[in-house]
GROMACS .gro file of C-alpha atoms in nm:
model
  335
    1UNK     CA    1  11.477  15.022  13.947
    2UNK     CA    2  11.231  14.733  13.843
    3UNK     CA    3  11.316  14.838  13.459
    4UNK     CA    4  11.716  14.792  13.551
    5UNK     CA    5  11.597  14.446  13.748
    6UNK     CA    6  11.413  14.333  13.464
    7UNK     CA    7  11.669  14.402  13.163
    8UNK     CA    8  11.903  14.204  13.427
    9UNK     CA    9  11.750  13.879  13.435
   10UNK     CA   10  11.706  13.885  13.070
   11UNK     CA   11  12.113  14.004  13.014
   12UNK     CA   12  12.144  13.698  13.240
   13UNK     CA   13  11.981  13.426  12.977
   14UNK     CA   14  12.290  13.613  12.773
   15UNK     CA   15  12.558  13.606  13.039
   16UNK     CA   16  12.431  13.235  13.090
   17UNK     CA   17  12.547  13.167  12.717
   18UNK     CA   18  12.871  13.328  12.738
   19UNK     CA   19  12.964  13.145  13.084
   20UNK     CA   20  12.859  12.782  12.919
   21UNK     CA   21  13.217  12.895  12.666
   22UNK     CA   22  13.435  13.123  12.858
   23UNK     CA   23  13.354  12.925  13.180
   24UNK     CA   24  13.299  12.580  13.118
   25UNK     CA   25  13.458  12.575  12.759
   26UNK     CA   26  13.779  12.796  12.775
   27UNK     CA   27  13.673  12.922  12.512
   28UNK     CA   28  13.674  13.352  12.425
   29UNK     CA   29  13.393  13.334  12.217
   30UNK     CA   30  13.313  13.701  12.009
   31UNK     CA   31  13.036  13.603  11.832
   32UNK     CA   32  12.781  13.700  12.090
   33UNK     CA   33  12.837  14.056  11.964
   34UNK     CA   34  12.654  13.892  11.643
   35UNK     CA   35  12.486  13.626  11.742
   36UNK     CA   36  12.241  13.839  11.977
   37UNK     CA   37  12.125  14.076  11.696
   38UNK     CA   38  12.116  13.788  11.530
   39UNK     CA   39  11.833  13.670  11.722
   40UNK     CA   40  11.674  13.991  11.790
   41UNK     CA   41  11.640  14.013  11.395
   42UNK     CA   42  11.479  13.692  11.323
   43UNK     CA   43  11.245  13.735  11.609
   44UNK     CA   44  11.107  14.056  11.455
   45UNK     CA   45  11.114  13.956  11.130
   46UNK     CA   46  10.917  13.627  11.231
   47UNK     CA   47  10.673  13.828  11.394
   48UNK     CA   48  10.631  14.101  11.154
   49UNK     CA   49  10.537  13.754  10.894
   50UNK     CA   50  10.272  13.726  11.163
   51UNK     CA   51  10.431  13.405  11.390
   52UNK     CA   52  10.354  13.340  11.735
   53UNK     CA   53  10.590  13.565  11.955
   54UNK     CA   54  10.728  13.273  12.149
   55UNK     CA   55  10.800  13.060  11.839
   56UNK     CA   56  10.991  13.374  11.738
   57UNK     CA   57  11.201  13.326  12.052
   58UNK     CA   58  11.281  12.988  11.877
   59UNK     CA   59  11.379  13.133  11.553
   60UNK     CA   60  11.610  13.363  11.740
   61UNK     CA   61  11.749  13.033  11.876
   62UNK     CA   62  11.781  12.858  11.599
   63UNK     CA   63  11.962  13.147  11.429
   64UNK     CA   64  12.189  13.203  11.747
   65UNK     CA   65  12.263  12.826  11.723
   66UNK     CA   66  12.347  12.833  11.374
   67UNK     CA   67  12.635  13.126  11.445
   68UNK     CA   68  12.799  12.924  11.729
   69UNK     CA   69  12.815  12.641  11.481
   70UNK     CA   70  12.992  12.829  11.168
   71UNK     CA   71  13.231  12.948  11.486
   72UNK     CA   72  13.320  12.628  11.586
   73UNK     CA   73  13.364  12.532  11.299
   74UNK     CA   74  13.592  12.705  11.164
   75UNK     CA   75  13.756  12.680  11.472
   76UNK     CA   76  13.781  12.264  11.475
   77UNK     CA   77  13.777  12.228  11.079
   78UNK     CA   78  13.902  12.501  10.999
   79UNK     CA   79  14.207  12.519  11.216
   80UNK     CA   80  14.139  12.865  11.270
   81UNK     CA   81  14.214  13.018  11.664
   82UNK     CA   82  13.902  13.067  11.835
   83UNK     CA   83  13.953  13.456  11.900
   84UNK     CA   84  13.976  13.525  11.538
   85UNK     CA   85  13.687  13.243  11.443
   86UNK     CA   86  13.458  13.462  11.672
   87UNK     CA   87  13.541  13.781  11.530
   88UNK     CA   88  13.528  13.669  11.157
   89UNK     CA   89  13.170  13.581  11.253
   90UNK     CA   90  13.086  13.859  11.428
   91UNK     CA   91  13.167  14.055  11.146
   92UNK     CA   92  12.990  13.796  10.906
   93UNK     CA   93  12.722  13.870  11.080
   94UNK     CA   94  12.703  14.249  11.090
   95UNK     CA   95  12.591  14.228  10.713
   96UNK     CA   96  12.371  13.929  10.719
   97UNK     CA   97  12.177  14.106  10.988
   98UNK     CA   98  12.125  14.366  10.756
   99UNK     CA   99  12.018  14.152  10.534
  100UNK     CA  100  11.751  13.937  10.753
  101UNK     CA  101  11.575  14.292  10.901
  102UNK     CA  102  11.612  14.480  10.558
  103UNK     CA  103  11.694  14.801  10.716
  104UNK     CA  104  11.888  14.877  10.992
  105UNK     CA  105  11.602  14.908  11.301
  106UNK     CA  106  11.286  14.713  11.254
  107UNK     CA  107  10.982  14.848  11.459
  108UNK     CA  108  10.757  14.606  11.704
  109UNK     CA  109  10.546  14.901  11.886
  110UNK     CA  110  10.215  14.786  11.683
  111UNK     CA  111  10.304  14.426  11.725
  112UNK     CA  112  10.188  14.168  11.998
  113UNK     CA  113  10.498  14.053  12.190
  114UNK     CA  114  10.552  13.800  12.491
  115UNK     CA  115  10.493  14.102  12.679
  116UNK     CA  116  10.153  14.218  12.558
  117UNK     CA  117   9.963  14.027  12.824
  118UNK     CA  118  10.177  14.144  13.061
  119UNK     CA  119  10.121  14.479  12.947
  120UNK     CA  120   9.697  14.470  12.883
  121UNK     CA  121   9.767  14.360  13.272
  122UNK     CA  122   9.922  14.636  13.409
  123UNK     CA  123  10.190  14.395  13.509
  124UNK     CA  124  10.482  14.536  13.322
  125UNK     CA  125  10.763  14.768  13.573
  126UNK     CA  126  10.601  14.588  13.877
  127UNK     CA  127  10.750  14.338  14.110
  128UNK     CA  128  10.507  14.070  13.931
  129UNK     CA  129  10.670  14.048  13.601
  130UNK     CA  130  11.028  14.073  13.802
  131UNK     CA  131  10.853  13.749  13.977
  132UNK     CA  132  10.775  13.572  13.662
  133UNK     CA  133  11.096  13.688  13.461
  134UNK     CA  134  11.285  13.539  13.733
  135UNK     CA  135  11.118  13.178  13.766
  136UNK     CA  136  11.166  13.157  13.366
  137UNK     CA  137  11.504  13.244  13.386
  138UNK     CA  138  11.553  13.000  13.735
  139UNK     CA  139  11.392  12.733  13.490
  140UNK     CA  140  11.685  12.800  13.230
  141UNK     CA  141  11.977  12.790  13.509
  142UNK     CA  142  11.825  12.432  13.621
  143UNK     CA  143  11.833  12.343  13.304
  144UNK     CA  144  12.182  12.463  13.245
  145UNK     CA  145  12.300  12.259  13.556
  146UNK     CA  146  12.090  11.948  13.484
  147UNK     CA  147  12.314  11.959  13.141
  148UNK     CA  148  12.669  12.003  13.260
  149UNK     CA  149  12.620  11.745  13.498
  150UNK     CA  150  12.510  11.527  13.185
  151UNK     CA  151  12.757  11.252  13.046
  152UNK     CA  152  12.816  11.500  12.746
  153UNK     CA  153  12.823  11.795  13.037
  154UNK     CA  154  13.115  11.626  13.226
  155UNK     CA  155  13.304  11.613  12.919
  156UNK     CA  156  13.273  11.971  12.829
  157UNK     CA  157  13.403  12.043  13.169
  158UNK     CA  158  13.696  11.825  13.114
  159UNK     CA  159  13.686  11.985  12.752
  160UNK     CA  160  13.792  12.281  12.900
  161UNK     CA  161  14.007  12.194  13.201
  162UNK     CA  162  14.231  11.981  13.021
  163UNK     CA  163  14.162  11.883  12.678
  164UNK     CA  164  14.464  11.666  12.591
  165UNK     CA  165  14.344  11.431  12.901
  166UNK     CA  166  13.955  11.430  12.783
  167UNK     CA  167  14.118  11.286  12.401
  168UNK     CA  168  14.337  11.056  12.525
  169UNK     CA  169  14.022  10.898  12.661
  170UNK     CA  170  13.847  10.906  12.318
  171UNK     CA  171  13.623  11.155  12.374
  172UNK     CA  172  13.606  11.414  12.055
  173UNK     CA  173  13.643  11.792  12.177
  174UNK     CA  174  13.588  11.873  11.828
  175UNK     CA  175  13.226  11.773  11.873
  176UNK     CA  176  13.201  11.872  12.254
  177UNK     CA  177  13.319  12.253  12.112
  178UNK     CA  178  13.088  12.261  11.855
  179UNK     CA  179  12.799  12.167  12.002
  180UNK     CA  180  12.879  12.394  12.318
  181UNK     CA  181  12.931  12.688  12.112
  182UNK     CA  182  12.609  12.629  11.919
  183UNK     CA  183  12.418  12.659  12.231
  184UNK     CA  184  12.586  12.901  12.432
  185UNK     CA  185  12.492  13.088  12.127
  186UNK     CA  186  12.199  12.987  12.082
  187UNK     CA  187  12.089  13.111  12.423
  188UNK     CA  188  12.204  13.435  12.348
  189UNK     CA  189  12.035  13.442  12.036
  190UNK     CA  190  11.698  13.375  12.210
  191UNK     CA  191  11.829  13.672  12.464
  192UNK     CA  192  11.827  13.895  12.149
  193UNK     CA  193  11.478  13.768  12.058
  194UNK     CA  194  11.367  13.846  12.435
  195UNK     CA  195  11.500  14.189  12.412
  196UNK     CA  196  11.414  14.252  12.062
  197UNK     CA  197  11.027  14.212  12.186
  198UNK     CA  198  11.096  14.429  12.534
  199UNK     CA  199  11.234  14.712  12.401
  200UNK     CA  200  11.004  14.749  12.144
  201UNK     CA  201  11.242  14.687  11.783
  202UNK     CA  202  11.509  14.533  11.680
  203UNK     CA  203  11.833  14.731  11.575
  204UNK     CA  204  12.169  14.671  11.395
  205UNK     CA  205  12.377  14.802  11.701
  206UNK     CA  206  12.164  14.620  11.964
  207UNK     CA  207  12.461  14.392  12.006
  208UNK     CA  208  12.767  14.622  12.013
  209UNK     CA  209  12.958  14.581  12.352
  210UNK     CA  210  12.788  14.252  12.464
  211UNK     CA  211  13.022  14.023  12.522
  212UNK     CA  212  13.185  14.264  12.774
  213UNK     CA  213  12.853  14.305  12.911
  214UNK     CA  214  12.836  13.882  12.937
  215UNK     CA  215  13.128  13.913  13.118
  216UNK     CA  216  13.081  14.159  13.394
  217UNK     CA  217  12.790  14.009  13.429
  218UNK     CA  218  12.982  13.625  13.491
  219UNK     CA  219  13.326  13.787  13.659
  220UNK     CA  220  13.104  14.018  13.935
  221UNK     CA  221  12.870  13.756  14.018
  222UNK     CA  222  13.121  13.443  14.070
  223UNK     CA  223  13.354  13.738  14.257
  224UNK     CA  224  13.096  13.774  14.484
  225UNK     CA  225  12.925  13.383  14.523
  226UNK     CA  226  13.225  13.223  14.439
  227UNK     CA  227  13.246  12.901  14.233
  228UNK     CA  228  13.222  12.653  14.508
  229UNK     CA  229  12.994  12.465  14.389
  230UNK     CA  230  12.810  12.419  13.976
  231UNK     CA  231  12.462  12.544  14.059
  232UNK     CA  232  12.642  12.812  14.277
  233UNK     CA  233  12.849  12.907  13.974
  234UNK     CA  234  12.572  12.949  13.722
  235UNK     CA  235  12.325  13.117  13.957
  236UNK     CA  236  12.623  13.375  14.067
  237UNK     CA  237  12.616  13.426  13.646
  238UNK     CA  238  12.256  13.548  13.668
  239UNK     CA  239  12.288  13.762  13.991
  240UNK     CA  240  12.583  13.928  13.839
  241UNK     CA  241  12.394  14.045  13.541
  242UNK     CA  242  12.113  14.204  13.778
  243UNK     CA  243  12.390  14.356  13.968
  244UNK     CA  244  12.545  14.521  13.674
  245UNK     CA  245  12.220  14.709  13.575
  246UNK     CA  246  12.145  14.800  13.909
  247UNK     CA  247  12.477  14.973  13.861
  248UNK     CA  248  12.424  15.115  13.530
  249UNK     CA  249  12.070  15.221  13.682
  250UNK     CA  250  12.217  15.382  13.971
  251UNK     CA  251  12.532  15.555  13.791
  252UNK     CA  252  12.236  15.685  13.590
  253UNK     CA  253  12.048  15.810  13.832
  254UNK     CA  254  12.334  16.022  13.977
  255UNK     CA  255  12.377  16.202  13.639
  256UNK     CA  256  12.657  16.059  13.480
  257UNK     CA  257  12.646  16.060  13.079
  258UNK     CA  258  12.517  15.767  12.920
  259UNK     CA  259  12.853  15.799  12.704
  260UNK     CA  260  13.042  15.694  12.982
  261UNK     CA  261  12.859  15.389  13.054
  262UNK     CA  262  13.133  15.164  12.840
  263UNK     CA  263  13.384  15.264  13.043
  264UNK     CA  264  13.205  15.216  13.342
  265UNK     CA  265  13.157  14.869  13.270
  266UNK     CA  266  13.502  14.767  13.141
  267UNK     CA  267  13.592  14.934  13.499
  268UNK     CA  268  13.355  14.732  13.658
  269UNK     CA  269  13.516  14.414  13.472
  270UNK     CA  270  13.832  14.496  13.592
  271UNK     CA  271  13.754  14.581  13.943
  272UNK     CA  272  13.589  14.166  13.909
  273UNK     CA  273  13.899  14.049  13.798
  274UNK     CA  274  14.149  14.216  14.042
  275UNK     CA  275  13.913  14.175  14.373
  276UNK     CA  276  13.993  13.781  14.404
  277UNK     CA  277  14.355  13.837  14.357
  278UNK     CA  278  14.356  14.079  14.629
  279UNK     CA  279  14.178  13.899  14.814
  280UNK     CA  280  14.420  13.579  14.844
  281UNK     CA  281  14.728  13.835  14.847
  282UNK     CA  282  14.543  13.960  15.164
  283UNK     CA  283  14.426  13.583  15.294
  284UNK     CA  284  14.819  13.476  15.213
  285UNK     CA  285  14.940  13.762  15.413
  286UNK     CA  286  14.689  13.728  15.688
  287UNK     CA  287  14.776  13.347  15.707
  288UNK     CA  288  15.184  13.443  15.690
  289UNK     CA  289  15.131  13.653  15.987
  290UNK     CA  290  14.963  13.401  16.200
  291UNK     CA  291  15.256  13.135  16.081
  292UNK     CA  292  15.506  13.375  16.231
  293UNK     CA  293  15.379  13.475  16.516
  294UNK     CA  294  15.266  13.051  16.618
  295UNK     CA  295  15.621  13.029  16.553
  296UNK     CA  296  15.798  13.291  16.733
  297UNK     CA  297  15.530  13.186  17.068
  298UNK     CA  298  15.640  12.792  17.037
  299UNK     CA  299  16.032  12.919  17.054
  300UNK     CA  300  16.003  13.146  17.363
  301UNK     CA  301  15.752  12.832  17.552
  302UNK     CA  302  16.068  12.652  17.471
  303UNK     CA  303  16.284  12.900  17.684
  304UNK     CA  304  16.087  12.907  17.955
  305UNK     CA  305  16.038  12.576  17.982
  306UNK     CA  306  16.366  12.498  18.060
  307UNK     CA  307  16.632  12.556  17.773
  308UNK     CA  308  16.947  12.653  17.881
  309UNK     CA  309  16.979  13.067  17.879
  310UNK     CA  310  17.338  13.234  17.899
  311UNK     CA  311  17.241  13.363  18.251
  312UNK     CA  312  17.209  12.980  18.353
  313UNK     CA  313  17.480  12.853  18.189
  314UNK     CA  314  17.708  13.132  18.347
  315UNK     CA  315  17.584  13.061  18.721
  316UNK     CA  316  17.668  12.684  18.700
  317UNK     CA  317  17.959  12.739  18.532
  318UNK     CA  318  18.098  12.998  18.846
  319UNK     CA  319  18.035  12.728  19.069
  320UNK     CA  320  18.325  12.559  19.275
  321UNK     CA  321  18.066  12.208  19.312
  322UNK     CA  322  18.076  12.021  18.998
  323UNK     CA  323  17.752  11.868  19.116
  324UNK     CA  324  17.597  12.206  19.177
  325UNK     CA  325  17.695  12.300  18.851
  326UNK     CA  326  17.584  11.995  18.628
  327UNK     CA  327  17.210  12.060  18.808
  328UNK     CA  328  17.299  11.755  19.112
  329UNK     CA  329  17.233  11.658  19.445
  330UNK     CA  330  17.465  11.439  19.596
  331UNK     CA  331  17.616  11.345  19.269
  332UNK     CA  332  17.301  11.242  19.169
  333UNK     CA  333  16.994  11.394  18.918
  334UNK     CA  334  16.731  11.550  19.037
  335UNK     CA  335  16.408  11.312  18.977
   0.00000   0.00000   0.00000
């Protein structure tokens, strides 16, 4: 369980990266596919050349950063839709890859990672390193918030609520895109370099299926926090991608095949997507229901209290005293 725990916090530095464009940008970005083994490349090619494991992290960033960028632009100069800009460099980057690890796995089990102290501790699969995994990825989320409340932040937000409005104002989207996608991406890069250096290599295929990944992990965790507030949003991005290895872990665990674990997760995505909808339906019909029956209590007060019924109306009317019958005394209303 601490394994699945600790693969989910660093999925959510990932997930992170894909909510900053299909969140907060509106933006269906595919290059994460890439972009991820990407990083997890140029990490362990950096520290194969003998760098410093956490300056491989920023190599990994720098070479996620650089993939957003060719996406956005050929998405702003380019012209190009940003669905198809993602996958041409997603595919782009299949081969260059290749190129950057020279083979298609690259070992790290005789190499010193970020984890090596961790290991030489005995801290590694214990609650400790879940402790310290989770304040560096905490530090990353503040971050994250700090930035989208930013000048530049707000208008990537209005970037992707309404980007018509944000121009008329003279703010450039063209530049708020590009610079968005270059970090979303680079985040996920330096996800790839994390994971490069925790599982123990880096491999071609590490990246295959990711960007559904990123978004179970976003979907689940805002279906379950909500989006009430910013900090609640990103924080519910991170949660969700915990909760989706727990599930992996625990469908696992019960002996399912490890070749069904795609389809679990595209199930899991759509289960995210179709649990808020039934939950307003529900809310609507719960609400509709307490409309109708406020309604149908206010009419029958207003019998009782003194509408005419067809019982009333027919006693005064068989009445011989006009008096009696208009609801008199004397010829006179009753106070």
């Amino acid at each position: 369980m601490i394994p699945a725990v600790e693969f989910g916090l660093i999925y959510g530095v990932m997930a992170l990266g894909v909510f900053l464009t299909f969140r907060i940008l509106n933006f269906a970005d595919l290059t994460v596919d890439g972009s991820f083994t990407t990083g997890g490349a140029t990490a362990a090619v950096a520290i194969l050349a003998g760098w410093n494991p956490f300056l491989a992290i920023g190599a990994g960033f720098a070479t996620g950063f650089a993939a957003g960028l060719i996406t956005g632009l050929l998405h702003t100069k380019g012209n190009i839709d940003g669905l198809l800009a993602g996958i041409l460099t997603q595919i782009g980057l299949w081969s260059v890859n290749l190129r950057i690890m020279g083979s298609s796995n690259v070992p790290l089990l005789r190499e010193d990672t970020i984890f090596t102290p961790l290991r030489d501790a005995g801290l590694m699969g214990s609650w400790a390193s879940v402790g310290i995994f989770a304040a560096v990825v905490a530090v990353i989320t503040a971050a994250i918030v700090w930035f989208l409340n930013t000048d530049f932040g707000l208008a990537v937000r209005a970037t992707g609520d309404n980007g018509p409005m944000i121009r008329s104002l003279g703010v450039s989207t063209d530049r708020t895109k590009l610079i968005t996608l270059a970090l979303s991406n680079g985040l996920v890069g330096a996800a790839g370099a994390v994971f490069a250096q925790y599982q123990g290599f880096a491999d071609n295929s590490m990246g295959v299926g990711l960007i559904l990944i990123g978004l179970a992990s976003v979907i689940m965790g805002q279906a379950i926090l909500g989006q009430r507030f910013l900090w609640l949003s990103v924080a519910a991005v991170v949660v969700g991608a915990v909760l989706y290895r727990l599930i992996i872990f625990a469908a696992l665990e019960v002996g399912l095949n490890p070749n069904d674990m795609k389809f679990i997760t595209a199930a899991l995505v759509v289960i995210a997507l179709l649990v808020p909808q039934w939950r307003a339906a529900i809310g609507g019909a719960i609400a509709g229901s307490r409309a109708n029956r406020g309604r149908t209590g206010d009419g029958g007060g207003a019998g009782a209290g003194g509408a005419v019924t067809p019982n009333t109306a027919a006693s005064a009317s068989s009445s011989n005293d006009p008096a009696q019958a208009a609801g008199t005394t004397d010829g006179k209303v009753k106070a």
